[in-house]
Tab-separated table of C-alpha atoms and ligand atoms in Angstrom:
chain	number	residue	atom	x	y	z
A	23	UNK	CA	-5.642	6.343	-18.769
A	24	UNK	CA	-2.988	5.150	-20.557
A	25	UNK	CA	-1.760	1.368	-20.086
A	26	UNK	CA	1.600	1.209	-19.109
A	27	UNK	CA	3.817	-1.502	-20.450
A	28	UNK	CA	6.317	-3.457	-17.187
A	29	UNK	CA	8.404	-6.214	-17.947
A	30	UNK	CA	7.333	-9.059	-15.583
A	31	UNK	CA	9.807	-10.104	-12.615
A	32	UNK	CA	10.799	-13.317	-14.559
A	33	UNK	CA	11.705	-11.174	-17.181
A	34	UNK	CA	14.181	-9.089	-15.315
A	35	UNK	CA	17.259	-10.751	-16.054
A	36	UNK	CA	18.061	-11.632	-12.384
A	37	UNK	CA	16.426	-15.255	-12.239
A	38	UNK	CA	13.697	-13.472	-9.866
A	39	UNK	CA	11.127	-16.209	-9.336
A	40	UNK	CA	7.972	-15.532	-7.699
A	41	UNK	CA	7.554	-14.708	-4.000
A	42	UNK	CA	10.498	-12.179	-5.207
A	43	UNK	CA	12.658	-12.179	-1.691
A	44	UNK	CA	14.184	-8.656	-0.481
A	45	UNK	CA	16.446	-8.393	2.275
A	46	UNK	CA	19.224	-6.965	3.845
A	47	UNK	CA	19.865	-3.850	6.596
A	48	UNK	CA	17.747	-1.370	7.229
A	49	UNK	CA	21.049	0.796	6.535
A	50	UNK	CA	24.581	-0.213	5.000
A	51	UNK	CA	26.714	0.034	8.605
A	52	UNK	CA	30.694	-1.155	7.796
A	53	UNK	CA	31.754	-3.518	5.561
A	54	UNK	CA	31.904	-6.237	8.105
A	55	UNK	CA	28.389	-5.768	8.724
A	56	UNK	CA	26.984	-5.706	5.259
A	57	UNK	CA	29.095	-8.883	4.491
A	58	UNK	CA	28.170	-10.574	7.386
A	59	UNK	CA	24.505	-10.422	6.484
A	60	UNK	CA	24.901	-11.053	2.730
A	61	UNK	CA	26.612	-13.957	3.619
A	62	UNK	CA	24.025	-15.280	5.477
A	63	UNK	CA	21.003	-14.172	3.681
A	64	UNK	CA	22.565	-16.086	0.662
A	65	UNK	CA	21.980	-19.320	2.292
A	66	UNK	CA	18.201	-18.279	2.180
A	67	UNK	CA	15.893	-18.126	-0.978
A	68	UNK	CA	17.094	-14.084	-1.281
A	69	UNK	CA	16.864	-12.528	-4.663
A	70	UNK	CA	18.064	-9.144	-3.792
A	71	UNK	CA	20.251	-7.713	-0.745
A	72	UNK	CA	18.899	-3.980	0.154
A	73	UNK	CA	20.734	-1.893	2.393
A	74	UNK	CA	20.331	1.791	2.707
A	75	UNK	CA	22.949	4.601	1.685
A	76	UNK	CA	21.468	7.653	2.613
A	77	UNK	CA	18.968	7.592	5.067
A	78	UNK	CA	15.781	9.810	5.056
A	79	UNK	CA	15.604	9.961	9.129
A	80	UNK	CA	12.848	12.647	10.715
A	81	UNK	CA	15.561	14.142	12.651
A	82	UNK	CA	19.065	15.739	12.260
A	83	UNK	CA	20.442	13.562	15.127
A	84	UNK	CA	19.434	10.073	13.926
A	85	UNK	CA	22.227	8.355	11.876
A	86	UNK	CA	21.689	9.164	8.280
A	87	UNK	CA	22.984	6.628	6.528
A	88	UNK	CA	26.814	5.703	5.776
A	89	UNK	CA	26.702	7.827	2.313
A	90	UNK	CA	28.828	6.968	-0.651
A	91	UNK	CA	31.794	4.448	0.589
A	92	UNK	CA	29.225	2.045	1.498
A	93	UNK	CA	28.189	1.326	-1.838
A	94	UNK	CA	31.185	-0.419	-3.118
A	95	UNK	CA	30.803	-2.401	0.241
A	96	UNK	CA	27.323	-3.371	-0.456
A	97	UNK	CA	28.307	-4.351	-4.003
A	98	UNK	CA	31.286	-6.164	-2.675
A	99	UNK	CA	28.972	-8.116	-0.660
A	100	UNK	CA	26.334	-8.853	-3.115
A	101	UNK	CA	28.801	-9.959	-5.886
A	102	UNK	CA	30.599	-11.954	-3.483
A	103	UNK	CA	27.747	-13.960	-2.296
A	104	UNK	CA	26.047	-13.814	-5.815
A	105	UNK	CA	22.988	-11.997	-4.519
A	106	UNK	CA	21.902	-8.347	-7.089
A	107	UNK	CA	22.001	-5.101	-4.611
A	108	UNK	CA	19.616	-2.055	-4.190
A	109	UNK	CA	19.530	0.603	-2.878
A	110	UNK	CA	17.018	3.790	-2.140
A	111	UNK	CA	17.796	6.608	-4.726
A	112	UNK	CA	16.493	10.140	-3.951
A	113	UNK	CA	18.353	12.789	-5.777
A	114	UNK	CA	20.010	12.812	-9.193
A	115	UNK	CA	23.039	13.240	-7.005
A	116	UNK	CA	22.551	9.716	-5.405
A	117	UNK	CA	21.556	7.917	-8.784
A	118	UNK	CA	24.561	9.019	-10.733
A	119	UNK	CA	26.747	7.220	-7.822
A	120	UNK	CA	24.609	4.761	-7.724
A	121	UNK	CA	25.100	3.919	-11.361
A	122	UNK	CA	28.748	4.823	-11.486
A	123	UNK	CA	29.248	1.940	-8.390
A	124	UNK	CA	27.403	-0.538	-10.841
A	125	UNK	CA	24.512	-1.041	-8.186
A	126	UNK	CA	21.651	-3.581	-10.036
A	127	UNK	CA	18.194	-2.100	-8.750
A	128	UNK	CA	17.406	1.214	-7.163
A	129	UNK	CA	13.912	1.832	-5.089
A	130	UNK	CA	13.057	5.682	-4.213
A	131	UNK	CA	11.625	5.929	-1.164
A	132	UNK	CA	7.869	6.818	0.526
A	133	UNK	CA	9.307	10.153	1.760
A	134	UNK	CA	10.653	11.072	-2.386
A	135	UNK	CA	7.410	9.372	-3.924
A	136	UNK	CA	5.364	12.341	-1.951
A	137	UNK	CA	8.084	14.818	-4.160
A	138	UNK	CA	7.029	15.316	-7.598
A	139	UNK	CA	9.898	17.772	-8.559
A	140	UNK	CA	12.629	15.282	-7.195
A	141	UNK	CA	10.899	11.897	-8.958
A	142	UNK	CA	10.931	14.115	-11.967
A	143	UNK	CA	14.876	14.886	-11.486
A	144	UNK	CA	15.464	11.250	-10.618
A	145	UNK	CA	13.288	10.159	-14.116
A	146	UNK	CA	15.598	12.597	-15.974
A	147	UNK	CA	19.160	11.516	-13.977
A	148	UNK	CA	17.637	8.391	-15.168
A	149	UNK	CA	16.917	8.747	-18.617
A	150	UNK	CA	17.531	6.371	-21.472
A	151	UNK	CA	19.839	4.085	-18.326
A	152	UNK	CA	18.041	0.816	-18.301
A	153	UNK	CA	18.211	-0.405	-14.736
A	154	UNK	CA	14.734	-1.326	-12.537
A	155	UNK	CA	13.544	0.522	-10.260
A	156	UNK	CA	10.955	0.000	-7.669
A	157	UNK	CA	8.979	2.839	-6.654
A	158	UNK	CA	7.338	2.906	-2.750
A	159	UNK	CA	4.232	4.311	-1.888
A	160	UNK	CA	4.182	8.305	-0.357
A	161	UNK	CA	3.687	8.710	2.961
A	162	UNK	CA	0.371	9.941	2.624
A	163	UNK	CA	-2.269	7.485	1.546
A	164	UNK	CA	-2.684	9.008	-1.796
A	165	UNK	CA	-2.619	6.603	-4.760
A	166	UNK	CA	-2.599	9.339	-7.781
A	167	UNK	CA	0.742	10.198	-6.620
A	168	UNK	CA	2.110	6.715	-6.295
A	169	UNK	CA	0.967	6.180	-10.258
A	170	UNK	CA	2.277	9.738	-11.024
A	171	UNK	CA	5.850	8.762	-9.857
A	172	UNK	CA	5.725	5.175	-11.222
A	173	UNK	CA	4.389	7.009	-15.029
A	174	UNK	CA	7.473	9.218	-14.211
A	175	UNK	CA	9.934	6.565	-14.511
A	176	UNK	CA	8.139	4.591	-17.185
A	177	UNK	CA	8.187	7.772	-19.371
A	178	UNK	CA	11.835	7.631	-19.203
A	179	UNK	CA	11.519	4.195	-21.518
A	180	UNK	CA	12.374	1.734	-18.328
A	181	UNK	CA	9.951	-1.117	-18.094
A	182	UNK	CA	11.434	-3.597	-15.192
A	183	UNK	CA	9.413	-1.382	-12.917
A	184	UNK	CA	8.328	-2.706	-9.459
A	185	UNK	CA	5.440	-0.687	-6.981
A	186	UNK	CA	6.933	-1.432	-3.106
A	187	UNK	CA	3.625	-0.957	-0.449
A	188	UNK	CA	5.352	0.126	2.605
A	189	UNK	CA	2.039	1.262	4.395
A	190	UNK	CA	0.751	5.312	5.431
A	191	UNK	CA	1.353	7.323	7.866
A	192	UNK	CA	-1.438	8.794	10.445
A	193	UNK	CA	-1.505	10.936	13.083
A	194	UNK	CA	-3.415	8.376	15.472
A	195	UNK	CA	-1.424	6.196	17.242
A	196	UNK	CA	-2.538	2.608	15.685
A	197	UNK	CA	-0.061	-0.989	16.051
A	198	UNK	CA	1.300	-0.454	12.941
A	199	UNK	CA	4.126	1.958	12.333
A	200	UNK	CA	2.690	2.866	8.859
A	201	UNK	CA	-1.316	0.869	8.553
A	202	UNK	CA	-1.648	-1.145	5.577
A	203	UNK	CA	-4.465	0.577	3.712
A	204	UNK	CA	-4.326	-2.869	1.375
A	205	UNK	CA	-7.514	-1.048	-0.641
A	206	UNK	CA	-5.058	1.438	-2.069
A	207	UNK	CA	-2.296	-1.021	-3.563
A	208	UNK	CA	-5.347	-3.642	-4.831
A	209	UNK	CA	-6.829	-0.193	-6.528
A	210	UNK	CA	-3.373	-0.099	-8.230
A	211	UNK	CA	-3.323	-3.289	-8.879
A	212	UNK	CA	-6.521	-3.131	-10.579
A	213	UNK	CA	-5.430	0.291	-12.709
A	214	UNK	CA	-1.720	-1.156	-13.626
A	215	UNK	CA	-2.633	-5.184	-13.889
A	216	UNK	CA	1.043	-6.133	-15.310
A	217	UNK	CA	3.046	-3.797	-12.471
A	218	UNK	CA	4.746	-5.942	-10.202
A	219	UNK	CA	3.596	-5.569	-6.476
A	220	UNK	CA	5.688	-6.169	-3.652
A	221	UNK	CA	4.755	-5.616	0.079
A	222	UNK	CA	7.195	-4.345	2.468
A	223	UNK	CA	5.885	-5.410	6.141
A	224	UNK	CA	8.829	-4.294	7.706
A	225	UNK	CA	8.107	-0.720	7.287
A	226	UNK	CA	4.198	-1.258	7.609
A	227	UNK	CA	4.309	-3.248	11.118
A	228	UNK	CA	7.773	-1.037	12.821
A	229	UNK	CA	7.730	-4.111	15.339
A	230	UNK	CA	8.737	-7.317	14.228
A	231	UNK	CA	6.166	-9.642	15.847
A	232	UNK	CA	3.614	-8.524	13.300
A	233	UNK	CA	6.101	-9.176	9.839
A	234	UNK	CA	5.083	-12.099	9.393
A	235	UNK	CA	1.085	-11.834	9.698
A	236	UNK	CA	1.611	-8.911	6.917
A	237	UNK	CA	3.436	-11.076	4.702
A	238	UNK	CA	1.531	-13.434	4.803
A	239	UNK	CA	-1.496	-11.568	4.315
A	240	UNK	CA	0.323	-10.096	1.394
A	241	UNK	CA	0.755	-13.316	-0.180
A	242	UNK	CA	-3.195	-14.287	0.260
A	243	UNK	CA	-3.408	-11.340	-1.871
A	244	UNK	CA	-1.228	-12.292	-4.828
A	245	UNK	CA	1.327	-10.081	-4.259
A	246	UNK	CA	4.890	-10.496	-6.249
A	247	UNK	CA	7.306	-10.284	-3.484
A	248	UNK	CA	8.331	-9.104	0.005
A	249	UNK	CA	10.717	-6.633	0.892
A	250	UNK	CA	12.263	-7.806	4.669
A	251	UNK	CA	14.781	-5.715	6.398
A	252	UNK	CA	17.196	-7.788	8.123
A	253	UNK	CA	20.627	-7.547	10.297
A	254	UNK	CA	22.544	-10.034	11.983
A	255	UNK	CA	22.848	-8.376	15.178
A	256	UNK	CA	19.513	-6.162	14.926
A	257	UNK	CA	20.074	-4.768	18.208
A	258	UNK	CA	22.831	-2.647	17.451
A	259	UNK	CA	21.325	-1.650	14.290
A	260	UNK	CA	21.797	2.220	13.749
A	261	UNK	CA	17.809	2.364	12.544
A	262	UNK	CA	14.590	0.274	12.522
A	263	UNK	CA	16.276	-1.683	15.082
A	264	UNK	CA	12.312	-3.009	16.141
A	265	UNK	CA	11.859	-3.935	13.412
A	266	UNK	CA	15.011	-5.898	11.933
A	267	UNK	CA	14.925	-9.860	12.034
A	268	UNK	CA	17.903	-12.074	12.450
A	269	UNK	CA	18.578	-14.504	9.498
A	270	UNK	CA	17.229	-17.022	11.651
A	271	UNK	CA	13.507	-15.472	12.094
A	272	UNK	CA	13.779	-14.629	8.251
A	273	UNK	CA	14.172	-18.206	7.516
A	274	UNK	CA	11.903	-19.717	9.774
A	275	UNK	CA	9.151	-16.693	8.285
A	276	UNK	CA	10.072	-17.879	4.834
A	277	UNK	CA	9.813	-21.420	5.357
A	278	UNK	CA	6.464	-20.795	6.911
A	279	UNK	CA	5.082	-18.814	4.753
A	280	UNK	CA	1.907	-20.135	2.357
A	281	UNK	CA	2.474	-19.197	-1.266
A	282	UNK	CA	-1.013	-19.552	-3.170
A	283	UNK	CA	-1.553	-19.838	-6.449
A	284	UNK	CA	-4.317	-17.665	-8.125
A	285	UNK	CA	-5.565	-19.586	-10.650
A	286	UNK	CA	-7.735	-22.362	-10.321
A	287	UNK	CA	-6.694	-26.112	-12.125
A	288	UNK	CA	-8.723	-28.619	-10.382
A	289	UNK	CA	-12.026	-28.935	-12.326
A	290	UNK	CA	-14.530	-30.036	-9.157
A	291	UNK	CA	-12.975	-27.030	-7.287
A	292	UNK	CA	-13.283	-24.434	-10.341
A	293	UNK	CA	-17.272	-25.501	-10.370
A	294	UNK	CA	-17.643	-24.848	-6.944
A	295	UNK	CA	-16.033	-21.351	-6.905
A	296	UNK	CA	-17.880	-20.773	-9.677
A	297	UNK	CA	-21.304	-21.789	-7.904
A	298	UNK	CA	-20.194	-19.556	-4.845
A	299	UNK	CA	-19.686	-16.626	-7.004
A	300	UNK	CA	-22.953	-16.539	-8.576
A	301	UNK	CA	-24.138	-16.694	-4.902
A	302	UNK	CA	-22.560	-14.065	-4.239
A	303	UNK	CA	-23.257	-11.745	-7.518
A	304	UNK	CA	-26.956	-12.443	-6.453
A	305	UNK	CA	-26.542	-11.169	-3.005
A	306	UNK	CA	-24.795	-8.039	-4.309
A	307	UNK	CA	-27.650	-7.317	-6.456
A	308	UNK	CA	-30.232	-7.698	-3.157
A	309	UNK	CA	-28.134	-5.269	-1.460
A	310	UNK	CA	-27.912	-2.848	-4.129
A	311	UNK	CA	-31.344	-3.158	-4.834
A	312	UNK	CA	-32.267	-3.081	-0.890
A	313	UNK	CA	-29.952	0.298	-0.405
A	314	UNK	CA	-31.414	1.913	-3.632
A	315	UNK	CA	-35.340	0.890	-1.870
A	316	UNK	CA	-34.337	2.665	1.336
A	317	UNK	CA	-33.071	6.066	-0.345
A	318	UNK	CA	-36.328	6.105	-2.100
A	319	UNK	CA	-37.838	5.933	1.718
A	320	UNK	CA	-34.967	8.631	2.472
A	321	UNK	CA	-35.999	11.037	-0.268
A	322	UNK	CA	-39.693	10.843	0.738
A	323	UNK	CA	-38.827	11.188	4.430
A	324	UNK	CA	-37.116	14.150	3.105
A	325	UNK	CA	-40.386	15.826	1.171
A	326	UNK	CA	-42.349	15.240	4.858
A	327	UNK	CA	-39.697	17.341	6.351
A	328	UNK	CA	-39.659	19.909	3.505
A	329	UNK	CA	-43.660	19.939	3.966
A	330	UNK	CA	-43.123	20.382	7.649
A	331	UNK	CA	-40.173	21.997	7.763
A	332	UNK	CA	-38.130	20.192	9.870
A	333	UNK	CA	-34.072	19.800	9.772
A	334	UNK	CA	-32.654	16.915	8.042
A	335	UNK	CA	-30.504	15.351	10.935
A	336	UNK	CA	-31.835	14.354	13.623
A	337	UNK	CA	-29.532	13.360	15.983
A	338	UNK	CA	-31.757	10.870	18.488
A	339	UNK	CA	-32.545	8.779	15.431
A	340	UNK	CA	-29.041	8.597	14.383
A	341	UNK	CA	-28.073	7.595	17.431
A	342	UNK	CA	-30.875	5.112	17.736
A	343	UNK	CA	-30.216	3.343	14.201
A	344	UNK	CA	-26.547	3.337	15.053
A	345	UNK	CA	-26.922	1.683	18.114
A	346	UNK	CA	-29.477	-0.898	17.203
A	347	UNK	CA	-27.497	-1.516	13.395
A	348	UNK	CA	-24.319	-2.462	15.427
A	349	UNK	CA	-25.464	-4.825	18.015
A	350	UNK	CA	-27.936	-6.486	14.917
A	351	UNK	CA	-24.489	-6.840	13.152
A	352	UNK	CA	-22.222	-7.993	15.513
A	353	UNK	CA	-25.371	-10.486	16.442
A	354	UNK	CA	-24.409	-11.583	13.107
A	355	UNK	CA	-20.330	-11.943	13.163
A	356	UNK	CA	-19.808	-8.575	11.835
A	357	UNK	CA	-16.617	-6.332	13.535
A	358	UNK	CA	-17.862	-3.405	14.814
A	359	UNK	CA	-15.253	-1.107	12.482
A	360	UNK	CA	-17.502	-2.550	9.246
A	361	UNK	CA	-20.821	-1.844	10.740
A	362	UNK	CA	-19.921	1.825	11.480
A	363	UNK	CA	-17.933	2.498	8.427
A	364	UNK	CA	-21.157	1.324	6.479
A	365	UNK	CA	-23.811	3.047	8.239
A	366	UNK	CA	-21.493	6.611	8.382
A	367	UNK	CA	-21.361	5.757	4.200
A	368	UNK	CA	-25.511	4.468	4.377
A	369	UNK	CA	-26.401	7.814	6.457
A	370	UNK	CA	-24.091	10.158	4.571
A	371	UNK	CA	-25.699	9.169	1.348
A	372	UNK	CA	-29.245	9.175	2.807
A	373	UNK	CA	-28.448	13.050	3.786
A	374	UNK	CA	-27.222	13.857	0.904
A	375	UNK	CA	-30.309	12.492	-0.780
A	376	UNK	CA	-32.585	14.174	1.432
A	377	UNK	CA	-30.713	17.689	0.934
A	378	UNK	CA	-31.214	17.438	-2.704
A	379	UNK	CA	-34.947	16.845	-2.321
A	380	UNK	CA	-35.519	19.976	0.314
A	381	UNK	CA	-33.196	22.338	-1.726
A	382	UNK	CA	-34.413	21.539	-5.625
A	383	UNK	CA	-35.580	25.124	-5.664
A	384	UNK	CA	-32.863	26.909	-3.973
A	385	UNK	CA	-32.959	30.905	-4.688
A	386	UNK	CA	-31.276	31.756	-7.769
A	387	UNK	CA	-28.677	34.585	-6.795
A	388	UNK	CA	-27.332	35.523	-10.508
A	389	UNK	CA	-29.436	38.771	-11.123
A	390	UNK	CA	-29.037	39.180	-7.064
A	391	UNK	CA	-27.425	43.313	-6.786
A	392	UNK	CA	-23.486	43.240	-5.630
A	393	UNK	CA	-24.662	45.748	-3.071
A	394	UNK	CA	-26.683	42.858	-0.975
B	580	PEP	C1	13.757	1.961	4.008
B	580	PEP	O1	13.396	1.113	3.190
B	580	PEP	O2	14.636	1.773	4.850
B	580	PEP	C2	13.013	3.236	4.033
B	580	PEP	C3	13.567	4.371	4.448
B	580	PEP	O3	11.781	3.062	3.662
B	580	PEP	P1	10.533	4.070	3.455
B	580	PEP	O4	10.880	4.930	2.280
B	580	PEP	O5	9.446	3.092	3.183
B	580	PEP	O6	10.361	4.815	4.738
B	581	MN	MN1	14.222	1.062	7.379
């Protein structure tokens, strides 16, 4: 694929130093509130004040968002403290008043990421504008449509482009509002090296007693920056009232929170990570080479039952290896969600291993009659 080009935060104009800091409402309410809580929030380290226009709510009776006069409050607010605004962009419609109000940084939302059609209007209402935008994850935990709608906007020539990880959706209940999936934004991480990557807990957790586990668990991954909803009163907030914290708990989360650096300076500590890697390189090689020796053992099992024709699963041992693999493991400090995940991957594998070895001469149907 193509390496994309960003501009990194520092170089976004907007003195952004890294954590990057996001707050501000959940929604733009009145004027009184959005002031109230830029004013506070610029006593904290915030880089940007967010506050929603339109709101994307799931149903028609929910308050959906202020709409167009509370822009020019939430740039009021923001120029009056000194702190850049955003705002979440998901029409043309919404980025040409957007633009026209002067608004610094637009994001476009999980439920418009999902939308190829309308990130394609939005890249085009956008086109040749240089303004950043930060793009959120869809809904739906699918990272090829994350990268489509961030290659989207970077065909349109803007490179002060941001990724926001706001967590997926699921059907089962779980304690997250959204889970984290955190193998999906280190994947993109890994595809798009010089995107910036900034973690939105608010929207992941839906409670707030969890924020500030996320963010910090997004910071022990090297993220770029946190986006935190906040309201001064967030119990007469108008939406994600849960999960809204006062300036107060933002402050006290921010001044608690453990920034890490990721690289290494101090020599005696560089040779010692370097010693525990190899360790660990070696290990990975025993386990690859350990899983490769028991497919071998699969794939003969598999001729046996070919020779004695006998189905491949065999639901008693599967039970029995299940049951004996997960107390061995959590003998051995390992949660029970790893074990299974592994041995569902281990057995899937070993099936699929054994089903090529009974079916390498299946019946050739080409010069088979239509009629049969
Ligand atoms: C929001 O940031 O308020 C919002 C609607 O977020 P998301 O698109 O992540 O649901
Ligand atoms: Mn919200």
């Amino acid at each position: 694929m193509e390496q994309q080009k960003f501009s990194s935060l520092p170089d976004w104009k907007f003195e952004f130093s890294k954590p990057l800091i996001i707050s501000g409402p959940c929604g733009v309410e009145s004027e009184k509130q959005v002031h109230e809580i830029a004013a506070e929030l610029s006593k904290l380290n915030v880089h940007l004040l967010r506050g929603g226009i339109w709101k994307p709510r799931s149903r028609p009776d929910s308050f959906q968002g202020i709409g167009s006069e509370g822009l020019k409050w939430l740039k009021d607010a923001g120029r009056k403290n000194n702190i850049p605004v955003m705002v979440e962009v998901a029409n043309p419609k919404h980025v040409e008043e957007a633009l026209k109000e002067q608004i610094d940084v637009l994001w476009i939302g999980a439920r418009t990421t999902v939308n190829p059609f309308l990130v394609q209007e939005i890249a085009e209402a956008l086109g040749g504008i240089n303004i950043p935008v930060m793009i959120k994850n869809p809904i739906n935990p699918e990272l090829e449509l994350w990268i489509g709608a961030i290659e989207r906007i970077s065909k349109t020539g803007i490179r002060r482009i941001a990724a926001i990880h706001r967590g997926f959706s699921t059907f089962e209940k779980t304690k997250y509002r959204n889970v984290p999936n955190w193998q999906i934004p280190i994947e993109l991480k890994r595809r798009m090296p010089e995107l910036p990557l900034i973690c939105d807990p608010s929207h992941i957790c839906g409670t707030r007693n969890l924020i500030a586990s996320v963010a910090q668990t997004a910071m022990d991954l090297n993220y770029d920056g946190l986006m935190i909803e906040s309201h001064a009163h967030p119990e007469q907030a108008l939406s994600d009232s849960q999960q809204q914290l006062t300036p107060a708990a933002l402050k006290y989360l921010l001044d608690h929170l453990v920034v890490r650096s990721s690289v290494v300076e101090d020599v005696i500590f560089m040779n010692l990570l370097e010693e525990l890697r190899d360790k660990i390189d070696k290990l990975d090689e025993d386990i690859l080479n350990k899983i490769s020796n028991r497919m071998e053992i699969a794939r003969e099992i598999g001729k046996y039952k070919k020779e004695n024709n006998i189905t491949i699963l065999q639901v008693e041992r599967w039970n029995e290896i299940l049951r004996t693999r997960l107390q061995f493991g959590l003998d051995h400090e390992l949660t029970r969600e790893f074990i299974l995940k592994m041995y569902e991957l281990i057995h899937d594998e070993s099936i699929l291993q054994q089903t090529q070895m009974m079916n390498s001469e299946t019946l050739d149907l080409k010069n088979t009659s239509t009629k049969y």
